[in-house]
């Protein structure tokens, strides 16, 4: 996936619907969009997204549907990388610190435990690969 091919606002909205659903028809996309354009406009945007290799076309039960070209985990990582680069100078630590210091950081003890376990696993993996 080429990050250099920026998406328009409407392209991003359509990609969000397709990612959320995993597979979506033009009708489903139309129904999910705020102030949707015509279905013909959505089809035109979908063709653009296909050319940009962001989505793939599938036929399911005789209907055309669209799926993300990138696996969900890979798409999450790409999106997070763009946010980190844009707003945090590429620093995951700065992003996590910002999030944890805000009002929205209302984590349960279980969530904090899981995060601590992931950090510990990352530390152990880092130590295994260190020279």
MMTF fields as JSON, N, C-alpha, C and O atoms, coordinates in Angstrom:
{
  "mmtfVersion": "1.0.0",
  "mmtfProducer": "UNKNOWN",
  "numBonds": 523,
  "numAtoms": 524,
  "numGroups": 131,
  "numChains": 1,
  "numModels": 1,
  "chainsPerModel": [1],
  "groupsPerChain": [131],
  "chainIdList": ["A"],
  "bondAtomList": [4, 2, 8, 6, 12, 10, 16, 14, 20, 18, 24, 22, 28, 26, 32, 30, 36, 34, 40, 38, 44, 42, 48, 46, 52, 50, 56, 54, 60, 58, 64, 62, 68, 66, 72, 70, 76, 74, 80, 78, 84, 82, 88, 86, 92, 90, 96, 94, 100, 98, 104, 102, 108, 106, 112, 110, 116, 114, 120, 118, 124, 122, 128, 126, 132, 130, 136, 134, 140, 138, 144, 142, 148, 146, 152, 150, 156, 154, 160, 158, 164, 162, 168, 166, 172, 170, 176, 174, 180, 178, 184, 182, 188, 186, 192, 190, 196, 194, 200, 198, 204, 202, 208, 206, 212, 210, 216, 214, 220, 218, 224, 222, 228, 226, 232, 230, 236, 234, 240, 238, 244, 242, 248, 246, 252, 250, 256, 254, 260, 258, 264, 262, 268, 266, 272, 270, 276, 274, 280, 278, 284, 282, 288, 286, 292, 290, 296, 294, 300, 298, 304, 302, 308, 306, 312, 310, 316, 314, 320, 318, 324, 322, 328, 326, 332, 330, 336, 334, 340, 338, 344, 342, 348, 346, 352, 350, 356, 354, 360, 358, 364, 362, 368, 366, 372, 370, 376, 374, 380, 378, 384, 382, 388, 386, 392, 390, 396, 394, 400, 398, 404, 402, 408, 406, 412, 410, 416, 414, 420, 418, 424, 422, 428, 426, 432, 430, 436, 434, 440, 438, 444, 442, 448, 446, 452, 450, 456, 454, 460, 458, 464, 462, 468, 466, 472, 470, 476, 474, 480, 478, 484, 482, 488, 486, 492, 490, 496, 494, 500, 498, 504, 502, 508, 506, 512, 510, 516, 514, 520, 518],
  "bondOrderList": [1, 1, 1, 1, 1, 1, 1, 1, 1, 1, 1, 1, 1, 1, 1, 1, 1, 1, 1, 1, 1, 1, 1, 1, 1, 1, 1, 1, 1, 1, 1, 1, 1, 1, 1, 1, 1, 1, 1, 1, 1, 1, 1, 1, 1, 1, 1, 1, 1, 1, 1, 1, 1, 1, 1, 1, 1, 1, 1, 1, 1, 1, 1, 1, 1, 1, 1, 1, 1, 1, 1, 1, 1, 1, 1, 1, 1, 1, 1, 1, 1, 1, 1, 1, 1, 1, 1, 1, 1, 1, 1, 1, 1, 1, 1, 1, 1, 1, 1, 1, 1, 1, 1, 1, 1, 1, 1, 1, 1, 1, 1, 1, 1, 1, 1, 1, 1, 1, 1, 1, 1, 1, 1, 1, 1, 1, 1, 1, 1, 1],
  "groupList": [{"groupName": "UNK", "atomNameList": ["N", "CA", "C", "O"], "elementList": ["N", "C", "C", "O"], "formalChargeList": [0, 0, 0, 0], "bondAtomList": [1, 0, 2, 1, 3, 2], "bondOrderList": [1, 1, 2], "singleLetterCode": "X", "chemCompType": "L-PEPTIDE LINKING"}],
  "groupTypeList": [0, 0, 0, 0, 0, 0, 0, 0, 0, 0, 0, 0, 0, 0, 0, 0, 0, 0, 0, 0, 0, 0, 0, 0, 0, 0, 0, 0, 0, 0, 0, 0, 0, 0, 0, 0, 0, 0, 0, 0, 0, 0, 0, 0, 0, 0, 0, 0, 0, 0, 0, 0, 0, 0, 0, 0, 0, 0, 0, 0, 0, 0, 0, 0, 0, 0, 0, 0, 0, 0, 0, 0, 0, 0, 0, 0, 0, 0, 0, 0, 0, 0, 0, 0, 0, 0, 0, 0, 0, 0, 0, 0, 0, 0, 0, 0, 0, 0, 0, 0, 0, 0, 0, 0, 0, 0, 0, 0, 0, 0, 0, 0, 0, 0, 0, 0, 0, 0, 0, 0, 0, 0, 0, 0, 0, 0, 0, 0, 0, 0, 0],
  "groupIdList": [1, 2, 3, 4, 5, 6, 7, 8, 9, 10, 11, 12, 13, 14, 15, 16, 17, 18, 19, 20, 21, 22, 23, 24, 25, 26, 27, 28, 29, 30, 31, 32, 33, 34, 35, 36, 37, 38, 39, 40, 41, 42, 43, 44, 45, 46, 47, 48, 49, 50, 51, 52, 53, 54, 55, 56, 57, 58, 59, 60, 61, 62, 63, 64, 65, 66, 67, 68, 69, 70, 71, 72, 73, 74, 75, 76, 77, 78, 79, 80, 81, 82, 83, 84, 85, 86, 87, 88, 89, 90, 91, 92, 93, 94, 95, 96, 97, 98, 99, 100, 101, 102, 103, 104, 105, 106, 107, 108, 109, 110, 111, 112, 113, 114, 115, 116, 117, 118, 119, 120, 121, 122, 123, 124, 125, 126, 127, 128, 129, 130, 131],
  "secStructList": [7, 7, 6, 6, 1, 7, 7, 7, 2, 2, 2, 2, 2, 2, 2, 2, 2, 2, 2, 2, 2, 1, 1, 5, 7, 2, 2, 2, 2, 2, 2, 2, 1, 6, 6, 7, 7, 7, 2, 2, 2, 2, 2, 2, 2, 2, 2, 2, 2, 2, 2, 6, 6, 1, 3, 3, 3, 3, 3, 3, 6, 6, 3, 3, 3, 3, 3, 3, 1, 1, 7, 2, 2, 2, 2, 2, 2, 2, 2, 2, 2, 2, 2, 2, 2, 2, 2, 2, 6, 6, 7, 2, 2, 2, 2, 2, 2, 2, 2, 2, 2, 1, 6, 6, 7, 7, 7, 7, 2, 2, 2, 2, 2, 2, 2, 2, 2, 2, 2, 2, 2, 2, 2, 2, 2, 2, 2, 2, 2, 7, 7],
  "xCoordList": [0.834, 0.0, 0.881, 1.836, 0.543, 1.339, 0.708, -0.383, 1.389, 0.878, 0.92, 0.221, 1.753, 1.888, 0.607, 0.404, -0.256, -1.52, -2.553, -3.268, -2.617, -3.534, -4.973, -5.279, -5.834, -7.243, -8.012, -7.695, -9.029, -9.919, -10.793, -10.804, -11.509, -12.398, -13.412, -13.627, -14.027, -15.046, -14.431, -15.03, -13.244, -12.552, -12.275, -12.46, -11.827, -11.579, -12.86, -12.854, -13.963, -15.235, -15.65, -16.1, -15.497, -15.857, -14.941, -15.402, -13.651, -12.717, -13.069, -12.948, -13.501, -13.898, -15.066, -15.077, -16.045, -17.201, -16.755, -17.156, -15.926, -15.469, -14.646, -14.794, -13.789, -13.0, -13.892, -13.698, -14.853, -15.741, -16.544, -16.738, -17.01, -17.862, -17.056, -17.514, -15.859, -15.056, -15.415, -14.555, -16.673, -17.193, -18.46, -19.336, -18.591, -19.745, -20.186, -19.366, -21.49, -22.063, -22.188, -22.029, -22.473, -22.669, -23.822, -23.724, -24.901, -26.059, -25.665, -26.046, -24.909, -24.484, -23.58, -23.673, -22.717, -21.839, -22.676, -22.479, -23.62, -24.499, -25.245, -25.315, -25.8, -26.576, -25.722, -26.23, -24.443, -23.57, -22.941, -22.417, -22.986, -22.315, -23.2, -24.41, -22.578, -23.321, -23.461, -22.492, -24.64, -24.883, -24.295, -23.424, -24.771, -24.143, -24.355, -25.39, -23.368, -23.561, -24.429, -24.879, -24.659, -25.444, -24.673, -23.455, -25.405, -24.743, -23.769, -22.733, -24.094, -23.159, -21.859, -20.78, -21.955, -20.747, -19.936, -18.707, -20.628, -19.925, -19.218, -18.079, -19.883, -19.244, -17.987, -16.974, -18.053, -16.89, -15.74, -14.585, -16.06, -15.032, -14.458, -13.255, -15.31, -14.835, -13.87, -12.885, -14.135, -13.197, -11.846, -10.79, -11.896, -10.653, -9.902, -8.687, -10.622, -9.995, -9.419, -8.399, -10.068, -9.502, -8.197, -7.216, -8.179, -6.945, -5.827, -4.655, -6.182, -5.192, -4.818, -4.011, -5.4, -5.153, -5.531, -4.873, -6.579, -7.058, -8.176, -8.357, -8.933, -10.019, -9.951, -9.297, -10.644, -10.804, -12.289, -13.071, -12.651, -14.046, -14.277, -13.447, -15.411, -15.774, -17.225, -18.029, -17.544, -18.932, -19.405, -18.856, -20.424, -20.968, -22.46, -23.235, -22.838, -24.253, -24.801, -25.954, -23.994, -24.432, -24.359, -24.638, -23.99, -23.885, -22.427, -21.577, -22.152, -20.803, -20.639, -21.523, -19.511, -19.175, -17.701, -16.939, -17.329, -15.96, -15.356, -16.013, -14.073, -13.351, -12.035, -11.528, -11.488, -10.183, -9.129, -9.152, -8.219, -7.134, -6.083, -5.321, -6.049, -5.049, -5.703, -6.837, -4.997, -5.508, -5.773, -5.058, -6.8, -7.151, -5.988, -5.813, -5.192, -4.076, -3.059, -2.54, -2.777, -1.84, -2.389, -1.647, -3.684, -4.307, -4.254, -4.011, -4.485, -4.413, -3.008, -2.829, -2.028, -0.636, -0.29, 0.356, -0.715, -0.446, -1.104, -0.492, -2.359, -3.075, -2.425, -2.251, -2.068, -1.416, -0.067, 0.293, 0.674, 1.976, 1.803, 2.595, 0.762, 0.514, 0.185, 0.673, -0.641, -0.986, 0.263, 0.508, 1.052, 2.279, 3.214, 3.751, 3.411, 4.316, 3.796, 4.562, 2.481, 1.883, 1.826, 2.154, 1.415, 1.145, 2.15, 2.183, 2.973, 3.855, 5.3, 6.072, 5.677, 7.057, 7.512, 8.699, 6.562, 6.895, 7.048, 7.409, 6.783, 7.008, 5.749, 4.768, 5.79, 4.686, 4.591, 3.497, 5.744, 5.758, 5.014, 4.23, 5.264, 4.59, 3.08, 2.299, 2.675, 1.241, 0.58, -0.476, 1.179, 0.607, 0.589, -0.399, 1.663, 1.708, 0.615, -0.026, 0.402, -0.648, -2.013, -2.833, -2.249, -3.536, -3.757, -4.847, -2.748, -2.905, -3.043, -3.532, -2.625, -2.719, -4.034, -4.303, -4.855, -6.113, -7.28, -7.179, -8.384, -9.602, -10.136, -10.788, -9.859, -10.371, -9.608, -9.944, -8.598, -7.783, -8.43, -7.786, -9.68, -10.423, -10.302, -11.255, -9.118, -8.846, -9.205, -8.994, -9.749, -10.064, -8.771, -7.767, -8.79, -7.605, -7.222, -6.039, -8.214, -7.94, -7.23, -6.297, -7.681, -7.04, -5.601, -4.694, -5.403, -4.044, -3.149, -1.98, -3.694, -2.939, -2.54, -1.392, -3.485, -3.185, -2.134, -1.248, -2.238, -1.231, 0.138, 1.145, 0.169, 1.448, 2.049, 3.263, 1.216, 1.702, 2.258, 3.269, 1.602, 2.102, 3.441, 4.343, 3.557, 4.819, 5.925, 7.043, 5.611, 6.61, 7.015, 8.194, 6.058, 6.369, 7.247, 8.175, 6.954, 7.771, 9.186, 10.159, 9.301, 10.613, 11.415, 12.594, 10.778, 11.46, 11.895, 13.001, 11.038, 11.383, 12.541, 13.421, 12.536, 13.61, 14.943, 15.983, 14.899, 16.123, 16.653, 17.864, 15.744, 16.172, 16.872, 17.781, 16.449, 17.023, 18.185, 18.839, 18.436, 19.537, 20.871, 20.999, 21.876, 23.182, 23.939, 25.053],
  "yCoordList": [-1.175, 0.0, 1.24, 1.345, 2.166, 3.377, 4.49, 4.96, 4.912, 5.998, 7.323, 8.265, 7.406, 8.659, 9.007, 10.169, 8.03, 8.297, 8.654, 7.791, 9.933, 10.403, 10.187, 10.199, 9.992, 9.802, 11.084, 11.83, 11.33, 12.461, 12.148, 11.018, 13.131, 12.935, 11.84, 10.955, 11.885, 10.9, 9.508, 8.508, 9.447, 8.161, 7.555, 6.355, 8.399, 7.91, 7.412, 6.384, 8.132, 7.706, 6.344, 5.474, 6.165, 4.886, 3.781, 2.675, 4.067, 3.066, 2.674, 1.505, 3.63, 3.326, 2.348, 1.4, 2.576, 1.674, 0.285, -0.716, 0.228, -1.064, -1.797, -3.007, -1.084, -1.722, -2.2, -3.302, -1.398, -1.791, -3.027, -3.904, -3.1, -4.222, -5.414, -6.554, -5.152, -6.221, -6.495, -6.86, -6.322, -6.521, -5.691, -5.831, -4.825, -3.933, -3.708, -3.582, -3.662, -3.338, -1.817, -1.094, -1.35, 0.085, 0.572, 1.643, -0.184, 0.202, 0.311, 1.268, -0.659, -0.63, 0.568, 1.197, 0.869, 2.038, 3.302, 4.165, 3.414, 4.589, 4.781, 5.89, 3.689, 3.774, 4.169, 4.76, 3.853, 4.118, 5.512, 5.966, 6.192, 7.489, 8.639, 8.637, 9.623, 10.84, 11.658, 11.817, 12.168, 12.988, 12.313, 12.881, 11.103, 10.334, 10.949, 11.559, 10.782, 11.177, 10.119, 9.17, 10.276, 9.285, 7.97, 7.935, 6.895, 5.598, 5.599, 4.935, 6.338, 6.445, 7.113, 6.717, 8.122, 8.785, 7.835, 7.816, 7.049, 6.074, 5.048, 4.677, 4.583, 3.633, 4.244, 3.563, 5.521, 6.195, 6.253, 6.022, 6.562, 6.611, 5.218, 5.071, 4.199, 2.83, 2.444, 1.749, 2.883, 2.613, 3.288, 2.716, 4.492, 5.206, 4.438, 4.261, 3.988, 3.229, 1.904, 1.435, 1.306, 0.092, 0.418, -0.315, 1.521, 1.932, 2.238, 2.003, 2.757, 3.05, 1.804, 1.871, 0.678, -0.622, -0.592, -1.226, 0.136, 0.193, -0.807, -1.266, -1.148, -2.109, -3.114, -2.89, -4.228, -5.24, -5.518, -5.435, -5.849, -6.138, -7.641, -8.44, -8.016, -9.427, -9.591, -8.669, -10.738, -11.061, -12.086, -13.182, -11.713, -12.569, -12.753, -11.797, -13.978, -14.248, -13.421, -12.992, -13.193, -12.42, -10.913, -10.169, -10.447, -9.003, -8.591, -9.342, -7.382, -6.831, -6.303, -5.633, -6.609, -6.097, -5.717, -6.142, -4.93, -4.421, -4.74, -4.65, -5.121, -5.488, -4.707, -4.305, -4.494, -3.839, -4.703, -5.928, -4.073, -4.811, -5.221, -6.162, -4.519, -4.764, -5.478, -5.168, -6.423, -7.14, -6.143, -5.15, -6.406, -5.463, -5.103, -3.931, -6.083, -5.795, -4.887, -3.959, -5.148, -4.312, -2.898, -1.921, -2.794, -1.478, -0.686, 0.521, -1.379, -0.693, -0.144, 0.994, -0.981, -0.556, 0.635, 1.583, 0.585, 1.693, 2.979, 4.047, 2.862, 4.045, 4.612, 5.824, 3.731, 4.188, 4.827, 5.839, 4.244, 4.805, 6.226, 7.113, 6.447, 7.791, 8.768, 9.898, 8.346, 9.216, 9.516, 10.667, 8.485, 8.685, 9.657, 10.57, 9.464, 10.332, 11.761, 12.717, 11.899, 13.228, 14.024, 15.21, 13.39, 14.129, 13.927, 14.715, 12.88, 12.553, 12.349, 11.731, 12.854, 12.716, 11.271, 10.974, 10.372, 8.958, 8.226, 7.049, 8.894, 8.314, 7.66, 8.339, 6.347, 5.624, 6.023, 6.156, 6.209, 6.612, 7.936, 8.074, 8.909, 10.21, 10.056, 10.701, 9.212, 9.001, 8.359, 8.814, 7.319, 6.632, 7.567, 7.609, 8.309, 9.256, 10.304, 10.652, 10.807, 11.799, 11.203, 11.83, 10.003, 9.37, 9.081, 9.321, 8.575, 8.216, 9.426, 9.295, 10.593, 11.783, 12.528, 13.487, 12.112, 12.805, 12.234, 11.185, 12.945, 12.502, 11.197, 10.427, 10.949, 9.739, 8.486, 7.39, 8.628, 7.487, 6.78, 6.56, 6.432, 5.768, 4.265, 3.603, 3.729, 2.311, 1.512, 1.947, 0.345, -0.549, -1.195, -1.193, -1.742, -2.458, -3.613, -3.897, -4.267, -5.37, -4.867, -5.501, -3.727, -3.154, -2.749, -2.981, -2.142, -1.758, -2.988, -2.95, -4.073, -5.325, -5.853, -6.248, -5.862, -6.351, -5.485, -5.995, -4.171, -3.273, -3.524, -3.567, -3.687, -3.956, -5.27, -5.367, -6.267, -7.555, -7.416, -8.034, -6.608, -6.39, -5.646, -5.956, -4.674, -3.938, -4.883, -4.84, -5.727, -6.689, -7.666, -7.999, -8.128, -9.038, -8.339, -8.941, -7.086, -6.326, -6.13, -6.206, -5.877, -5.717, -7.016, -6.989, -8.142, -9.44, -9.737, -10.227, -9.444, -9.669, -8.787, -9.218, -7.548, -6.603, -7.087, -6.98, -7.617, -8.116, -9.354, -9.567, -10.171, -11.378, -11.026, -11.733, -9.933, -9.564, -8.58, -8.263, -8.101, -7.147, -7.87, -9.042, -7.166, -7.787, -8.071, -8.593],
  "zCoordList": [0.0, 0.0, 0.0, 0.769, -0.869, -0.961, -0.137, -0.458, 0.925, 1.749, 1.015, 1.389, -0.052, -0.77, -1.526, -1.878, -1.782, -2.449, -1.394, -0.882, -1.08, -0.048, -0.5, -1.692, 0.472, 0.186, 0.457, 1.383, -0.362, -0.123, 1.09, 1.576, 1.566, 2.721, 2.416, 3.244, 1.261, 0.907, 0.724, 1.119, 0.13, -0.002, 1.377, 1.583, 2.325, 3.691, 4.335, 5.012, 4.132, 4.707, 4.152, 4.898, 2.853, 2.236, 2.74, 3.023, 2.853, 3.368, 4.798, 5.164, 5.605, 6.981, 6.993, 7.777, 6.127, 6.057, 5.623, 6.216, 4.587, 4.07, 5.132, 5.298, 5.847, 6.91, 8.049, 8.561, 8.446, 9.541, 9.197, 10.039, 7.966, 7.548, 7.051, 7.128, 6.544, 5.96, 4.514, 3.713, 4.18, 2.832, 2.744, 3.598, 1.736, 1.669, 0.233, -0.676, 0.049, -1.257, -1.369, -0.386, -2.576, -2.781, -1.909, -1.309, -1.826, -1.006, 0.464, 1.138, 0.962, 2.362, 2.64, 3.694, 1.695, 1.845, 1.872, 2.726, 0.928, 0.867, 2.181, 2.712, 2.698, 3.94, 5.141, 6.094, 5.104, 6.251, 6.227, 7.244, 5.089, 4.973, 5.438, 5.212, 6.093, 6.414, 5.13, 4.386, 4.873, 3.679, 2.433, 1.775, 2.108, 1.037, -0.341, -0.608, -1.205, -2.6, -3.294, -2.651, -4.571, -5.306, -5.379, -5.201, -5.644, -5.776, -6.956, -6.903, -8.018, -9.145, -8.711, -9.151, -7.852, -7.342, -6.481, -6.546, -5.676, -4.837, -5.713, -5.432, -6.777, -7.695, -8.315, -8.467, -8.669, -9.256, -8.242, -8.597, -6.988, -5.946, -5.706, -5.493, -5.738, -5.566, -6.688, -6.438, -7.917, -9.02, -8.751, -9.022, -8.222, -7.873, -6.791, -6.878, -5.783, -4.694, -5.2, -4.695, -6.192, -6.809, -7.52, -7.389, -8.276, -8.974, -7.996, -8.291, -6.846, -5.801, -5.008, -4.08, -5.372, -4.715, -3.234, -2.41, -2.903, -1.521, -1.262, -0.134, -2.322, -2.182, -3.318, -4.336, -3.119, -4.166, -4.33, -3.383, -5.556, -5.884, -5.776, -6.211, -5.192, -5.056, -5.496, -5.364, -6.005, -6.326, -5.299, -5.197, -4.549, -3.502, -3.787, -3.752, -4.064, -4.347, -5.486, -5.445, -6.495, -7.657, -7.477, -8.418, -6.292, -6.032, -5.952, -5.474, -6.429, -6.275, -4.862, -4.327, -4.275, -2.948, -2.961, -3.83, -2.008, -1.938, -0.592, 0.445, -0.628, 0.587, 0.616, -0.431, 1.804, 1.882, 1.193, 1.311, 0.485, -0.163, 0.856, 0.633, 1.962, 3.0, 4.175, 4.543, 4.755, 5.925, 7.057, 7.191, 7.871, 8.94, 9.857, 10.189, 10.273, 11.176, 10.501, 11.122, 9.247, 8.5, 8.317, 8.42, 8.049, 7.882, 9.188, 9.181, 10.313, 11.618, 11.859, 12.292, 11.567, 11.775, 10.875, 11.321, 9.619, 8.695, 9.175, 9.162, 9.597, 10.074, 11.329, 11.454, 12.253, 13.48, 13.173, 13.774, 12.247, 11.87, 11.324, 11.645, 10.494, 9.948, 11.076, 11.073, 12.044, 13.179, 14.001, 14.363, 14.296, 15.075, 14.375, 15.003, 13.074, 12.32, 12.252, 12.372, 12.057, 11.88, 13.177, 13.188, 14.263, 15.491, 16.615, 17.56, 16.528, 17.649, 17.231, 17.964, 16.077, 15.63, 15.536, 15.673, 15.3, 15.179, 16.496, 16.506, 17.608, 18.931, 19.496, 19.8, 19.631, 20.273, 21.746, 22.295, 22.371, 23.783, 23.985, 24.924, 23.1, 23.221, 23.036, 23.735, 22.105, 21.875, 23.083, 23.524, 23.62, 24.777, 25.985, 26.719, 26.195, 27.318, 27.203, 28.195, 25.991, 25.763, 26.078, 26.749, 25.596, 25.828, 27.308, 27.828, 27.983, 29.389, 30.302, 31.424, 29.849, 30.702, 30.513, 31.237, 29.559, 29.301, 30.077, 30.713, 30.012, 30.694, 30.123, 30.827, 28.838, 28.201, 28.603, 28.155, 29.43, 29.858, 31.044, 32.069, 30.904, 31.961, 31.773, 31.361, 32.078, 31.88, 33.125, 34.257, 32.879, 33.991, 34.483, 33.771, 35.689, 36.169, 35.23, 35.043, 34.648, 33.718, 32.455, 31.962, 31.944, 30.754, 31.064, 30.264, 32.233, 32.631, 32.761, 32.377, 33.3, 33.433, 32.062, 31.857, 31.12, 29.768, 29.083, 28.397, 29.275, 28.689, 29.305, 28.599, 30.611, 31.282, 30.783, 30.602, 30.562, 30.059, 28.641, 28.305, 27.816, 26.45, 26.466, 25.687, 27.351, 27.469, 27.933, 27.419, 28.896, 29.394, 28.296, 28.174, 27.497, 26.386, 25.344, 24.804, 25.068, 24.117, 24.665, 23.915, 25.974, 26.604, 26.483, 26.13, 26.773, 26.694, 25.262, 25.037, 24.306, 22.894, 22.467, 21.721, 22.944, 22.621, 23.188, 22.537, 24.402, 25.039, 24.322, 24.259, 23.78, 23.045, 21.742, 21.309, 21.117, 19.817, 19.935, 18.942, 21.146, 21.332, 21.143, 21.5, 20.575, 20.344, 21.624, 21.58]
}
